[in-house]
Amino acid sequence: MMDDMGTSAEVRSISGGPAGASEALSLLDAAVGAAASVVAVADTVGRRIGAGARPVAGVARRVPVVSSLHVPLGRLSELARRGEQRRGDLLRTVSSLLDSVVPLVAEALLRRVDLTEVVKQHVDLDEVVASVDLDHAAARLDVDAVAKRIDLDAVVDRLDLNRIVRDRVDLDGLVADVDLDAVAARLDLDAVINRIDLAGLARDVIAEIDLPEIIRESTGSVASETVRGVRMQGISADEAIGRSVDRFRLRHGRKASVPGLPDDQGSVPASPNAGADPTARP
Amino acid sequence: MTEEDLTLIPREARRYQGHRAGLVSRFVANTLDALVVTVVVLAGYVGLNGFLFLLDPRGFEFTDLSVLLSLTVMFFVLVLYLTACWATTGRTYGAHVMGLRVVSRRGRRLGPLVALGRAAFCAIFPIGLMWCAVSLNNRSVQDVVLRTSVIYDWRPRAAR
């Protein structure tokens, strides 16, 4: 009784409401009952008629007035026509019945069975996937549409492009392939120069390096190669005289430098020692 | 003398800068100075005679200067010339040509009195220069007495 109530409730929930469920159930019950009654009556009647008519039928079949072929064929055709009609009706009835029952049964089964677990245990997904022509499937994909749905900015934000370029890109090779001459030829140097305040820059440089003073000192320091030669020859002669006198007097060296001026190596003392006697000669 | 000063001097001469000069350089410089003074005196003599010629062209005759007067004039011109040069730039024309400079014992420019004393001493006793040939410090008699030095200094300007 409880199973019947549960089944009725499930039928109601599946078929969309109490009215539809009860109607379908009533039809099902009526069909089953009618079929059972018809089968029982037909069985009883058939047995009794068969038992009583079997001798009469045997005599009638021997009467020459009635065509032995005509009578059975007409009856059979009529029966076949009626049977075909009944079969069609029965098929429609069964089909209608299956349309109502199968969804109910399938829904009840799916509720009681974990289909995902069943698939995991009993289906070799790898084999299924291996049998799929993924290339064909991928060829049917609209990659452009998929790409449009991707937030490339977010993807790029997560990438360390500097590291990728530094580790994987041969920048030296790329730069070596660049035709810098062609790049330089395309540069508009006039525009660049026009943007520079050359006059102001020149003024700043001259002010910083004191160019007039350099020119003044350069022109006054060494007048010519002749003067430089004369001076160097004088220094050489001084050294020659000094060495000669040293040998004559058996001296080993002279002291000839002055405080505040470079020593033998040309270095400058940090603080000249006032009154100190010079210590060496070049 | 700073490294920046040395950049204006030829590389081969840098190691000599600031060292006392020897006899040959100083002798050549003094010779040039003597020539300069001689030229100045001669120029003065010519100028004086030219002036006299302008005053009396017909009665003009070259002035006959005695040797004593000439030497005296040359002496004073020389002293004046040396004093002015040593007290201002530290170098005469001869010293400029030879790259020499007269400095005090501290390596600085001479004061006017020291320059005057040294000029007079050099004019009176020029042979004192020869002492630098035998001196351990390349010093002349004037340098020893006045505690001055004549150094190689190719810089255009003197240290103050």
Short mmCIF file of C-alpha atoms in Angstrom, two decimals, chain B residues 81-149:
data_model
loop_
_atom_site.label_atom_id
_atom_site.label_comp_id
_atom_site.label_asym_id
_atom_site.label_seq_id
_atom_site.Cartn_x
_atom_site.Cartn_y
_atom_site.Cartn_z
CA TYR B 81 114.93 95.00 -15.45
CA LEU B 82 115.69 92.05 -13.20
CA THR B 83 113.89 93.56 -10.23
CA ALA B 84 110.78 94.30 -12.20
CA CYS B 85 110.68 90.87 -13.78
CA TRP B 86 111.40 88.85 -10.65
CA ALA B 87 108.97 90.82 -8.48
CA THR B 88 106.12 90.54 -10.97
CA THR B 89 106.30 87.29 -12.93
CA GLY B 90 109.36 85.74 -11.41
CA ARG B 91 111.00 85.38 -14.77
CA THR B 92 112.93 87.53 -17.16
CA TYR B 93 112.77 87.13 -20.91
CA GLY B 94 115.74 84.77 -20.85
CA ALA B 95 114.11 82.75 -18.07
CA HIS B 96 110.89 82.68 -20.05
CA VAL B 97 112.67 81.28 -23.08
CA MET B 98 114.42 78.63 -21.00
CA GLY B 99 111.39 77.83 -18.86
CA LEU B 100 112.90 79.06 -15.61
CA ARG B 101 111.50 81.00 -12.70
CA VAL B 102 113.05 82.63 -9.64
CA VAL B 103 111.20 81.78 -6.44
CA SER B 104 111.65 82.25 -2.73
CA ARG B 105 112.60 79.46 -0.36
CA ARG B 106 108.91 78.65 -0.03
CA GLY B 107 108.54 78.34 -3.77
CA ARG B 108 106.70 81.64 -4.13
CA ARG B 109 107.26 84.85 -5.97
CA LEU B 110 110.01 87.12 -4.65
CA GLY B 111 109.18 90.25 -2.72
CA PRO B 112 110.31 93.59 -4.19
CA LEU B 113 113.16 94.05 -1.75
CA VAL B 114 114.46 90.55 -2.19
CA ALA B 115 114.12 90.93 -5.95
CA LEU B 116 116.01 94.22 -5.83
CA GLY B 117 118.76 92.76 -3.64
CA ARG B 118 119.12 89.72 -5.83
CA ALA B 119 119.17 91.84 -8.99
CA ALA B 120 121.90 94.08 -7.57
CA PHE B 121 123.84 91.09 -6.34
CA CYS B 122 123.64 89.41 -9.74
CA ALA B 123 124.64 92.60 -11.54
CA ILE B 124 127.61 93.17 -9.24
CA PHE B 125 128.76 89.59 -8.95
CA PRO B 126 127.55 87.67 -12.00
CA ILE B 127 130.24 85.06 -11.60
CA GLY B 128 128.35 83.82 -8.58
CA LEU B 129 126.21 81.88 -11.03
CA MET B 130 129.05 79.42 -11.50
CA TRP B 131 128.63 78.19 -7.97
CA CYS B 132 125.53 76.26 -8.97
CA ALA B 133 127.74 73.95 -10.99
CA VAL B 134 129.47 72.74 -7.86
CA SER B 135 126.67 73.32 -5.40
CA LEU B 136 124.89 70.26 -4.07
CA ASN B 137 121.59 72.07 -4.52
CA ASN B 138 122.23 73.76 -7.86
CA ARG B 139 122.34 77.09 -6.07
CA SER B 140 124.31 80.11 -7.11
CA VAL B 141 125.99 82.41 -4.59
CA GLN B 142 123.00 84.74 -4.80
CA ASP B 143 120.66 81.86 -4.09
CA VAL B 144 122.68 80.80 -1.08
CA VAL B 145 122.82 84.30 0.36
CA LEU B 146 119.24 85.33 -0.35
CA ARG B 147 117.74 81.82 0.03
CA THR B 148 116.18 81.88 -3.39
CA SER B 149 115.99 79.28 -6.11
#
